[in-house]
Short mmCIF file of C-alpha atoms and ligand atoms in Angstrom, two decimals:
data_model
loop_
_atom_site.label_atom_id
_atom_site.label_comp_id
_atom_site.label_asym_id
_atom_site.label_seq_id
_atom_site.Cartn_x
_atom_site.Cartn_y
_atom_site.Cartn_z
CA MET W 1 -13.73 -0.41 -17.06
CA ALA W 2 -12.02 -3.33 -15.42
CA THR W 3 -8.73 -4.54 -15.12
CA PRO W 4 -7.64 -6.61 -17.72
CA THR W 5 -7.22 -10.39 -16.18
CA HIS W 6 -5.91 -13.42 -17.40
CA THR W 7 -6.49 -17.16 -16.30
CA SER W 8 -4.68 -20.40 -17.42
CA ASP W 9 -6.85 -23.21 -18.67
CA ASP W 10 -6.33 -26.82 -19.81
CA ALA W 11 -5.55 -25.43 -23.31
CA SER W 12 -2.77 -23.28 -21.86
CA PRO W 13 0.60 -23.82 -23.82
CA THR W 14 3.20 -25.39 -21.51
CA VAL W 15 7.07 -26.25 -21.59
CA THR W 16 8.13 -29.50 -20.49
CA LEU W 17 11.12 -29.67 -18.58
CA ILE W 18 13.28 -33.13 -18.27
CA ASP W 19 15.90 -34.08 -15.87
CA ASN W 20 18.64 -35.55 -18.23
CA GLN W 21 19.74 -37.97 -15.18
CA SER W 22 16.71 -39.35 -13.78
CA GLN W 23 14.28 -38.81 -16.79
CA LYS W 24 11.75 -37.27 -14.69
CA ARG W 25 9.63 -34.87 -16.77
CA ILE W 26 7.41 -32.06 -15.67
CA GLU W 27 5.24 -29.78 -17.67
CA LEU W 28 5.08 -26.24 -16.43
CA ALA W 29 2.43 -24.16 -17.58
CA ILE W 30 3.09 -20.88 -19.44
CA LEU W 31 0.81 -18.13 -17.99
CA PRO W 32 0.04 -15.47 -20.68
CA SER W 33 1.02 -11.65 -20.00
CA ASN W 34 -1.20 -8.84 -21.35
CA GLU W 35 2.14 -7.31 -22.49
CA GLY W 36 5.85 -8.43 -22.34
CA PRO W 37 7.15 -12.09 -22.10
CA ASP W 38 4.62 -14.57 -20.75
CA VAL W 39 5.75 -16.44 -17.67
CA ILE W 40 6.99 -19.95 -17.17
CA ASP W 41 4.76 -21.11 -13.65
CA VAL W 42 7.68 -22.82 -11.75
CA ARG W 43 5.64 -23.08 -8.27
CA ASN W 44 5.15 -26.97 -8.47
CA LEU W 45 9.07 -27.31 -9.49
CA TYR W 46 10.62 -27.96 -6.14
CA ARG W 47 7.33 -30.39 -5.24
CA ASP W 48 7.72 -32.67 -8.25
CA MET W 49 11.22 -32.29 -9.29
CA ASN W 50 13.40 -31.24 -5.96
CA TYR W 51 14.93 -28.36 -7.74
CA PHE W 52 15.00 -24.72 -7.04
CA THR W 53 15.38 -22.18 -9.91
CA TYR W 54 18.30 -19.78 -9.65
CA ASP W 55 18.20 -16.26 -10.62
CA PRO W 56 20.25 -13.89 -8.37
CA GLY W 57 19.35 -10.36 -9.05
CA PHE W 58 15.87 -11.73 -10.37
CA THR W 59 17.00 -11.17 -14.17
CA SER W 60 14.43 -13.41 -15.55
CA THR W 61 12.03 -14.18 -12.66
CA ALA W 62 8.54 -12.67 -12.32
CA SER W 63 7.68 -12.10 -8.87
CA CYS W 64 4.29 -11.07 -8.97
CA ASP W 65 1.26 -10.71 -10.96
CA SER W 66 0.67 -6.62 -11.63
CA ALA W 67 -1.56 -4.45 -13.29
CA ILE W 68 0.05 -1.04 -12.69
CA THR W 69 3.03 -0.37 -14.57
CA PHE W 70 4.62 -1.85 -18.00
CA ILE W 71 8.00 -1.59 -19.32
CA ASP W 72 9.17 -2.44 -22.67
CA GLY W 73 12.77 -1.85 -22.19
CA GLU W 74 13.85 -2.59 -26.15
CA LYS W 75 11.19 -0.36 -27.34
CA GLY W 76 11.62 2.52 -24.53
CA ILE W 77 8.36 2.10 -23.29
CA LEU W 78 7.09 2.76 -19.99
CA LEU W 79 3.11 2.59 -19.26
CA HIS W 80 1.30 3.56 -15.96
CA ARG W 81 -2.33 1.80 -16.21
CA GLY W 82 -1.71 1.78 -20.21
CA TYR W 83 -1.05 5.50 -20.43
CA SER W 84 2.30 6.16 -21.87
CA ILE W 85 4.61 8.35 -19.62
CA GLU W 86 5.32 10.80 -22.31
CA GLU W 87 1.54 11.90 -22.50
CA LEU W 88 1.18 11.71 -18.62
CA ALA W 89 4.27 13.97 -18.11
CA SER W 90 2.80 16.46 -20.48
CA ARG W 91 -0.87 16.35 -19.98
CA SER W 92 -1.38 15.06 -16.45
CA ASP W 93 0.12 16.23 -12.89
CA PHE W 94 1.56 14.21 -9.99
CA LEU W 95 -1.68 13.85 -7.95
CA GLU W 96 -3.52 12.71 -10.95
CA VAL W 97 -0.82 10.20 -11.76
CA ALA W 98 -1.01 8.84 -8.07
CA TYR W 99 -4.87 8.55 -8.21
CA LEU W 100 -4.55 7.02 -11.30
CA LEU W 101 -1.66 4.25 -9.86
CA ILE W 102 -3.38 3.54 -7.03
CA GLN W 103 -7.15 3.31 -8.24
CA GLY W 104 -6.24 2.06 -11.74
CA GLU W 105 -8.32 4.76 -13.65
CA LEU W 106 -7.87 8.49 -14.36
CA PRO W 107 -10.15 10.33 -11.94
CA SER W 108 -13.69 12.33 -12.96
CA LYS W 109 -13.45 15.61 -11.85
CA LYS W 110 -15.54 14.84 -8.67
CA GLN W 111 -12.76 11.98 -7.89
CA ARG W 112 -10.03 14.39 -8.22
CA GLN W 113 -11.64 16.99 -6.02
CA LYS W 114 -12.46 13.95 -3.32
CA PHE W 115 -8.71 12.91 -3.81
CA ASP W 116 -7.48 16.50 -3.41
CA ALA W 117 -9.18 16.98 -0.48
CA GLU W 118 -8.28 13.81 1.23
CA ILE W 119 -4.53 14.49 0.72
CA GLN W 120 -4.92 18.19 1.74
CA LEU W 121 -6.42 16.75 5.11
CA HIS W 122 -3.10 15.08 5.83
CA THR W 123 -0.46 17.10 5.06
CA MET W 124 0.61 18.04 8.45
CA VAL W 125 2.46 15.74 10.89
CA ASP W 126 1.77 15.02 14.54
CA GLU W 127 3.91 17.92 16.51
CA GLN W 128 5.71 15.30 18.59
CA LEU W 129 7.50 13.78 15.56
CA ILE W 130 9.39 17.21 16.05
CA SER W 131 10.98 15.48 18.89
CA PHE W 132 12.02 12.75 16.78
CA TYR W 133 13.79 14.96 14.35
CA ASN W 134 15.73 16.88 17.26
CA GLY W 135 17.06 13.34 18.00
CA PHE W 136 19.29 13.53 15.10
CA ARG W 137 22.63 15.03 14.39
CA ARG W 138 22.38 18.33 12.23
CA ASP W 139 24.84 16.61 9.66
CA ALA W 140 22.63 13.69 9.37
CA HIS W 141 21.87 12.59 5.85
CA PRO W 142 18.22 13.43 5.12
CA MET W 143 17.53 10.05 3.82
CA ALA W 144 18.65 8.62 7.31
CA ILE W 145 16.46 10.88 8.82
CA MET W 146 13.74 9.72 6.33
CA VAL W 147 14.25 6.23 6.77
CA GLY W 148 13.71 6.81 10.92
CA VAL W 149 10.93 9.52 10.79
CA VAL W 150 8.55 7.35 8.24
CA GLY W 151 9.13 4.19 9.95
CA ALA W 152 8.35 6.15 13.29
CA LEU W 153 4.78 7.33 11.50
CA SER W 154 3.73 3.63 12.74
CA ALA W 155 4.25 4.69 16.21
CA PHE W 156 1.59 7.95 16.04
CA TYR W 157 -1.20 6.76 13.47
CA HIS W 158 -2.24 3.69 15.44
CA ASP W 159 -5.71 4.33 13.41
CA SER W 160 -4.13 3.00 9.96
CA LEU W 161 -2.30 -0.12 11.18
CA ASP W 162 -4.55 -2.83 10.29
CA ILE W 163 -4.00 -4.34 7.03
CA LYS W 164 -6.95 -6.29 7.09
CA ASP W 165 -9.34 -3.28 7.15
CA LEU W 166 -9.57 -1.71 3.85
CA ALA W 167 -10.42 1.79 5.13
CA GLN W 168 -7.23 1.62 7.52
CA CYS W 169 -4.94 0.68 4.22
CA HIS W 170 -6.78 3.89 2.26
CA LEU W 171 -6.21 6.01 5.18
CA ALA W 172 -2.46 5.02 5.59
CA SER W 173 -1.88 5.57 1.94
CA MET W 174 -3.24 8.94 1.64
CA ARG W 175 -1.27 9.79 4.88
CA LEU W 176 2.05 8.90 3.41
CA ILE W 177 1.53 10.51 -0.06
CA SER W 178 0.23 13.59 1.73
CA LYS W 179 2.91 13.52 4.58
CA MET W 180 6.08 12.53 2.59
CA PRO W 181 6.62 16.43 1.25
CA THR W 182 6.40 17.56 4.83
CA ILE W 183 8.64 14.82 6.17
CA ALA W 184 11.28 15.54 3.39
CA ALA W 185 11.26 19.19 3.73
CA MET W 186 11.61 19.00 7.77
CA ALA W 187 14.54 17.04 7.16
CA TYR W 188 15.96 19.54 4.81
CA LYS W 189 15.39 22.51 7.30
CA TYR W 190 16.85 20.54 10.35
CA THR W 191 19.93 19.96 8.59
CA MET W 192 19.87 23.61 7.53
CA GLY W 193 19.14 24.52 11.26
CA GLN W 194 16.46 26.45 9.75
CA PRO W 195 12.73 26.36 11.25
CA PHE W 196 10.30 23.85 9.83
CA VAL W 197 7.69 25.62 7.75
CA TYR W 198 4.28 24.09 7.97
CA PRO W 199 2.29 23.00 4.72
CA ASP W 200 0.03 25.47 2.80
CA ASN W 201 -3.11 23.51 1.56
CA GLU W 202 -3.85 26.44 -1.13
CA LEU W 203 -0.88 25.59 -2.77
CA THR W 204 -0.51 22.61 -5.28
CA TYR W 205 1.57 19.14 -4.29
CA SER W 206 4.73 20.67 -5.76
CA GLU W 207 4.19 24.15 -5.01
CA ASN W 208 3.45 23.27 -1.36
CA PHE W 209 6.76 21.38 -1.38
CA LEU W 210 8.91 23.85 -2.80
CA ARG W 211 7.53 26.32 -0.22
CA MET W 212 8.44 24.14 2.67
CA MET W 213 11.89 23.44 1.41
CA PHE W 214 12.72 27.16 0.36
CA SER W 215 10.86 29.75 2.56
CA VAL W 216 11.87 31.11 5.66
CA PRO W 217 9.65 33.10 8.20
CA ALA W 218 11.61 36.55 7.34
CA GLN W 219 10.74 36.82 3.56
CA GLU W 220 7.68 35.64 1.59
CA TYR W 221 7.85 32.83 -0.76
CA VAL W 222 6.01 33.28 -4.16
CA PRO W 223 5.66 29.66 -6.17
CA ASN W 224 7.18 30.25 -9.80
CA PRO W 225 5.03 28.28 -12.00
CA VAL W 226 7.99 27.13 -14.14
CA LEU W 227 9.99 25.65 -11.26
CA SER W 228 6.78 23.89 -9.95
CA ARG W 229 5.59 22.34 -13.27
CA ALA W 230 9.25 21.10 -13.62
CA LEU W 231 9.26 19.53 -10.15
CA ASP W 232 5.70 17.97 -10.41
CA ARG W 233 7.16 16.41 -13.84
CA ILE W 234 10.25 14.88 -12.08
CA PHE W 235 7.50 13.46 -9.38
CA ILE W 236 5.78 12.07 -12.53
CA LEU W 237 8.37 10.58 -13.82
CA HIS W 238 9.68 8.86 -10.77
CA ALA W 239 6.29 7.96 -9.43
CA ASP W 240 6.67 4.13 -10.11
CA HIS W 241 8.77 1.87 -12.28
CA GLU W 242 7.54 -1.75 -11.81
CA GLN W 243 9.32 -4.50 -9.58
CA ASN W 244 12.57 -2.40 -8.92
CA ALA W 245 14.51 -3.00 -5.86
CA SER W 246 12.64 -0.55 -3.43
CA THR W 247 9.23 -1.54 -4.70
CA SER W 248 10.22 -5.26 -4.46
CA THR W 249 11.61 -4.38 -0.68
CA VAL W 250 7.91 -2.69 0.08
CA ARG W 251 6.13 -5.92 -1.45
CA LEU W 252 8.62 -8.35 0.42
CA ALA W 253 8.16 -6.19 3.75
CA GLY W 254 4.61 -5.96 3.39
CA SER W 255 4.30 -9.93 2.31
CA SER W 256 4.82 -10.66 6.29
CA GLN W 257 1.75 -8.52 7.00
CA ALA W 258 4.39 -5.46 8.44
CA ASN W 259 2.01 -2.21 8.64
CA PRO W 260 2.35 0.22 5.55
CA PHE W 261 4.63 2.84 7.23
CA ALA W 262 7.09 0.22 8.14
CA CYS W 263 7.08 -1.15 4.65
CA ILE W 264 7.45 2.03 3.18
CA ALA W 265 10.56 2.89 5.41
CA ALA W 266 11.95 -0.32 4.28
CA GLY W 267 11.55 1.02 0.62
CA ILE W 268 13.17 4.09 1.26
CA ALA W 269 16.22 2.55 2.89
CA SER W 270 16.38 0.29 -0.42
CA LEU W 271 16.30 3.38 -2.87
CA TRP W 272 19.16 5.23 -0.59
CA GLY W 273 21.58 2.74 -2.18
CA PRO W 274 23.98 4.44 -5.34
CA ALA W 275 23.09 1.78 -7.31
CA HIS W 276 19.40 2.75 -7.54
CA GLY W 277 18.58 6.28 -6.46
CA GLY W 278 21.92 7.84 -6.62
CA ALA W 279 22.75 8.17 -9.95
CA ASN W 280 21.96 11.81 -10.61
CA GLU W 281 24.46 12.90 -8.21
CA ALA W 282 27.09 11.25 -9.99
CA VAL W 283 26.34 12.78 -13.21
CA LEU W 284 26.81 15.98 -11.93
CA ASN W 285 30.38 15.09 -10.21
CA MET W 286 31.22 13.96 -13.77
CA LEU W 287 30.23 16.73 -15.62
CA ASN W 288 32.27 19.06 -13.23
CA GLU W 289 35.11 16.79 -13.79
CA ILE W 290 34.81 16.93 -17.48
CA GLY W 291 34.56 20.99 -16.99
CA HIS W 292 34.67 21.88 -20.57
CA LYS W 293 33.65 20.74 -23.81
CA ASP W 294 37.19 20.00 -24.97
CA ASN W 295 37.68 17.33 -22.58
CA ILE W 296 34.55 15.23 -23.92
CA HIS W 297 36.56 13.09 -26.04
CA GLU W 298 39.09 12.30 -23.60
CA PHE W 299 36.09 11.10 -20.84
CA ILE W 300 34.30 9.10 -24.11
CA ALA W 301 37.73 7.34 -24.76
CA ARG W 302 37.88 6.48 -20.80
CA ALA W 303 34.35 5.07 -20.88
CA LYS W 304 35.50 2.89 -23.63
CA ASP W 305 38.60 1.64 -22.00
CA LYS W 306 38.22 -1.76 -20.73
CA ASN W 307 41.08 -1.09 -17.98
CA ASP W 308 39.55 2.28 -16.83
CA PRO W 309 36.79 2.04 -14.68
CA PHE W 310 35.46 4.84 -15.50
CA ARG W 311 31.67 4.79 -16.77
CA LEU W 312 29.68 7.71 -18.27
CA MET W 313 27.27 8.35 -15.34
CA GLY W 314 23.63 8.93 -16.50
CA PHE W 315 23.95 6.52 -19.38
CA GLY W 316 22.69 2.98 -19.88
CA HIS W 317 19.95 1.10 -18.02
CA ARG W 318 19.47 -2.48 -16.96
CA VAL W 319 15.94 -2.18 -18.68
CA TYR W 320 15.79 0.26 -21.26
CA LYS W 321 17.86 -0.70 -24.40
CA ASN W 322 16.67 1.89 -26.87
CA HIS W 323 16.13 4.87 -24.87
CA ASP W 324 15.02 6.19 -21.62
CA PRO W 325 11.53 7.68 -22.25
CA ARG W 326 11.83 9.82 -19.10
CA ALA W 327 15.28 11.54 -20.29
CA GLN W 328 13.80 13.32 -23.00
CA VAL W 329 11.03 14.56 -20.92
CA LEU W 330 13.47 16.07 -18.58
CA ARG W 331 15.89 17.28 -21.22
CA GLU W 332 13.02 19.53 -22.03
CA SER W 333 12.31 20.40 -18.53
CA ALA W 334 15.84 21.14 -17.83
CA HIS W 335 15.97 23.72 -20.92
CA GLU W 336 12.72 25.45 -19.44
CA VAL W 337 13.87 25.66 -15.97
CA LEU W 338 17.51 27.06 -17.01
CA THR W 339 15.91 29.64 -19.32
CA GLU W 340 13.74 30.54 -16.58
CA LEU W 341 16.27 30.99 -13.99
CA GLY W 342 19.09 32.46 -16.32
CA SER W 343 21.20 30.02 -13.98
CA THR W 344 24.80 29.66 -13.35
CA GLU W 345 23.90 25.66 -14.38
CA GLN W 346 23.66 26.74 -18.08
CA PRO W 347 27.20 25.96 -19.06
CA LEU W 348 26.88 22.50 -17.27
CA PHE W 349 23.67 21.90 -19.27
CA GLU W 350 25.33 22.82 -22.25
CA LEU W 351 28.15 20.47 -21.83
CA ALA W 352 25.63 17.74 -21.18
CA MET W 353 23.87 18.03 -24.32
CA GLU W 354 27.00 18.12 -25.87
CA LEU W 355 28.43 14.81 -24.24
CA GLU W 356 24.85 13.71 -25.15
CA ARG W 357 25.12 14.26 -28.81
CA ILE W 358 29.03 13.09 -29.03
CA ALA W 359 28.32 9.60 -27.19
CA LEU W 360 25.04 9.02 -29.27
CA GLU W 361 27.19 9.23 -32.42
CA ASP W 362 29.69 6.91 -30.90
CA ASP W 363 29.56 3.30 -32.33
CA TYR W 364 30.62 2.06 -29.15
CA PHE W 365 27.52 3.69 -27.29
CA ILE W 366 25.59 2.72 -30.37
CA GLU W 367 26.61 -1.16 -30.23
CA LYS W 368 25.95 -1.44 -26.81
CA LYS W 369 22.75 0.38 -26.79
CA LEU W 370 23.52 3.11 -24.21
CA PHE W 371 21.69 5.97 -24.06
CA PRO W 372 20.89 8.87 -21.43
CA ASN W 373 18.86 7.57 -18.62
CA VAL W 374 16.21 9.62 -16.08
CA ASP W 375 19.56 10.45 -14.36
CA PHE W 376 21.36 12.24 -16.57
CA TYR W 377 19.24 15.57 -16.85
CA SER W 378 17.69 15.52 -13.27
CA GLY W 379 20.44 16.31 -11.42
CA ILE W 380 20.90 19.48 -13.44
CA ILE W 381 17.52 20.80 -12.92
CA LEU W 382 17.12 20.01 -9.09
CA LYS W 383 20.68 21.74 -8.76
CA ALA W 384 19.42 24.88 -10.50
CA MET W 385 16.45 24.86 -8.72
CA GLY W 386 18.60 25.10 -5.24
CA PHE W 387 18.06 21.58 -3.93
CA PRO W 388 21.34 20.25 -2.50
CA THR W 389 22.51 16.87 -3.71
CA SER W 390 21.83 15.03 -0.49
CA MET W 391 18.16 16.05 -1.33
CA PHE W 392 18.30 14.25 -4.66
CA THR W 393 17.25 11.01 -3.39
CA VAL W 394 15.01 12.27 -0.93
CA LEU W 395 12.87 13.88 -3.70
CA PHE W 396 12.85 10.27 -5.65
CA ALA W 397 11.54 8.96 -2.31
CA VAL W 398 8.41 11.36 -2.14
CA ALA W 399 7.58 10.86 -5.73
CA ARG W 400 7.77 6.81 -5.38
CA THR W 401 5.71 6.87 -2.46
CA ALA W 402 2.79 6.87 -4.96
CA GLY W 403 4.16 3.62 -6.77
CA TRP W 404 5.42 1.95 -3.38
CA VAL W 405 1.47 2.70 -1.67
CA SER W 406 -0.14 1.41 -4.94
CA GLN W 407 2.08 -1.73 -5.16
CA TRP W 408 1.68 -2.46 -1.75
CA ASN W 409 -2.22 -1.94 -1.80
CA GLU W 410 -2.32 -3.97 -4.91
CA MET W 411 -0.34 -6.95 -3.10
CA ILE W 412 -2.13 -6.96 -0.20
CA ASN W 413 -5.55 -7.11 -2.11
CA GLU W 414 -4.28 -10.53 -3.63
CA PRO W 415 -6.76 -13.28 -3.16
CA VAL W 416 -3.91 -15.73 -1.75
CA HIS W 417 -1.72 -14.01 0.46
CA LYS W 418 2.15 -15.80 0.71
CA ILE W 419 4.77 -14.57 2.77
CA GLY W 420 7.60 -13.52 0.38
CA ARG W 421 10.26 -16.34 0.75
CA PRO W 422 12.94 -16.87 -1.61
CA ARG W 423 15.24 -20.08 -1.51
CA GLN W 424 18.84 -20.10 -2.13
CA ARG W 425 21.59 -22.37 -3.76
CA TYR W 426 23.73 -23.42 -0.48
CA ILE W 427 27.24 -23.48 -0.99
CA GLY W 428 28.35 -23.44 2.15
CA TYR W 429 29.68 -26.66 4.77
CA GLY W 430 27.67 -29.58 5.30
CA LEU W 431 27.50 -30.70 9.05
CA ARG W 432 30.47 -30.74 10.80
CA GLU W 433 31.31 -31.50 14.60
CA TYR W 434 31.60 -28.47 16.83
CA VAL W 435 35.59 -27.91 17.77
CA PRO W 436 36.45 -26.33 21.15
CA THR W 437 38.43 -23.37 21.47
CA GLU W 438 41.50 -24.69 22.69
CA LYS W 439 41.72 -27.22 19.59
CA ARG W 440 41.03 -24.56 17.14
N1 ACO E 501 29.68 3.69 -19.66
C1 ACO E 501 30.20 3.09 -20.35
N2 ACO E 501 30.00 1.58 -20.41
C2 ACO E 501 29.15 1.32 -20.35
C3 ACO E 501 28.09 1.95 -19.41
C4 ACO E 501 28.37 3.43 -19.09
N3 ACO E 501 27.48 4.16 -18.41
N4 ACO E 501 26.85 1.38 -19.37
C5 ACO E 501 27.47 0.04 -19.54
N5 ACO E 501 28.46 0.06 -20.23
C6 ACO E 501 29.13 -0.90 -20.99
C7 ACO E 501 29.72 -2.06 -19.97
O1 ACO E 501 31.07 -1.93 -19.65
C8 ACO E 501 29.44 -3.34 -20.70
O2 ACO E 501 30.46 -3.72 -21.55
P1 ACO E 501 31.03 -5.00 -22.07
O3 ACO E 501 29.74 -5.78 -22.43
O4 ACO E 501 31.85 -4.77 -23.01
O5 ACO E 501 31.05 -5.84 -20.61
C9 ACO E 501 28.31 -3.18 -21.28
O6 ACO E 501 28.20 -1.88 -21.52
C10 ACO E 501 26.59 -3.82 -20.28
O7 ACO E 501 26.78 -3.17 -19.22
P2 ACO E 501 26.44 -3.71 -17.78
O8 ACO E 501 26.81 -3.17 -16.74
O9 ACO E 501 26.32 -5.21 -17.93
O10 ACO E 501 24.51 -3.39 -18.07
P3 ACO E 501 23.82 -3.42 -17.04
O11 ACO E 501 22.58 -3.80 -17.77
O12 ACO E 501 24.35 -4.47 -16.06
O13 ACO E 501 23.99 -1.89 -16.21
C11 ACO E 501 23.81 0.10 -15.58
C12 ACO E 501 23.31 -1.25 -16.57
C13 ACO E 501 24.16 -0.16 -14.09
C14 ACO E 501 22.64 1.32 -15.58
C15 ACO E 501 25.13 0.82 -16.49
O14 ACO E 501 24.52 1.02 -17.66
C16 ACO E 501 25.62 1.96 -15.60
O15 ACO E 501 26.68 1.45 -15.07
N6 ACO E 501 25.58 2.99 -16.12
C17 ACO E 501 25.91 4.19 -15.42
C18 ACO E 501 25.31 4.68 -14.03
C19 ACO E 501 24.11 5.02 -13.95
O16 ACO E 501 23.85 5.95 -14.85
N7 ACO E 501 23.13 4.58 -13.51
C20 ACO E 501 21.69 5.27 -13.25
C21 ACO E 501 20.85 3.64 -13.86
S1 ACO E 501 18.92 4.71 -14.24
C22 ACO E 501 18.43 4.35 -12.28
O17 ACO E 501 18.61 3.59 -11.43
C23 ACO E 501 17.07 5.52 -12.28
#
């Protein structure tokens, strides 16, 4: 099936923009979207009207055409290539979702085997990269190591840097998805002072990652299917999310024709920020602070108090205003994992469920359309599995690499390649004369 396309023609609807001062007017084409709002084409606005548009935070700006992921925040819908995230989370696995994101279709059996074989071929990293790790302090944050090591891949894999060569782009994409768990687990092992564990290609993507994270040479590691399935689901749920900050960063870096490893390193840097990848850690801290069900009402009252900066962490989302479809899946996963482990995190989970129940019945949260987001339950699952909080965002990066790579490939294959170059509303000084030091 071909990717659906849209073209505009003379009969396309337009909007007219009239400058009330000069009475100049311009017809702006409305380009149709397959789902979600259509877009107003403002590309000639500066040329014809000498205006820029102004949209800090890009709340109303479509920065590109994309056929990969669609989100309807009002209805709580997330689709990858047309498939709902709930269906993918229950029926697919992470590598199949990665294939879907990159190729646009679900793989046939043969295509899947070929894809798996390609991924397995690249799970190891160049041995010399180990010296790179040794250059970091042991107490370095694993995300700092990720930014450095992934950026450094461009110094190791010179045969996959030419973005004008499709085969090289494919090779770089496979390498990134394949090596990311190895690089992430090595970052953890390094900070723990434990030996690196080499990948095992007999295992699934998630099993292999768990083994590289948690096994030690002194003890055999047997992957637990409940935990590897839960991790795989977390990977699926974080694989792509349209033009978010890190994905837009990858696209912007790539628009200058920078090599793919450098672009993904830029994405990791953007993801590291607490406003993007770090909220599940904040949820755990909050639950620990609440401590007991009896204290929930006090914290709900604080969240509603305008004079108190406290917010319910893991509640609300910039785009989802009905429910976050990923949160429900993770609630089930949390239940499965904690039952399997008989974990000490069980009271935290019960506290979280009670907090969710009380908040969802509260008028403040109903009126403001505040629902649990993907981060509300993911931290509990990861903590129960034994991941330290400093690794939470690293796991997000492992999963999101599939999305970054897909979005990067989509961008570099566009027929017209334009460097991303936003403009600004300048609010600084006009021209002024230099003042010598003695006169300042
Ligand atoms: N607790 C209490 N009140 C909240 C919360 C919350 N978690 N979230 C939003 N509100 C209130 C705001 O105070 C505001 O009220 P007002 O209109 O009376 O001023 C209103 O709801 C709208 O909030 P905004 O911050 O304007 O909404 P925005 O869409 O910009 O923010 C955000 C979304 C940042 C996620 C916000 O809901 C939040 O801070 N949540 C907690 C942090 C969190 O869970 N972040 C993870 C997001 S998911 C992710 O990044 C993968």
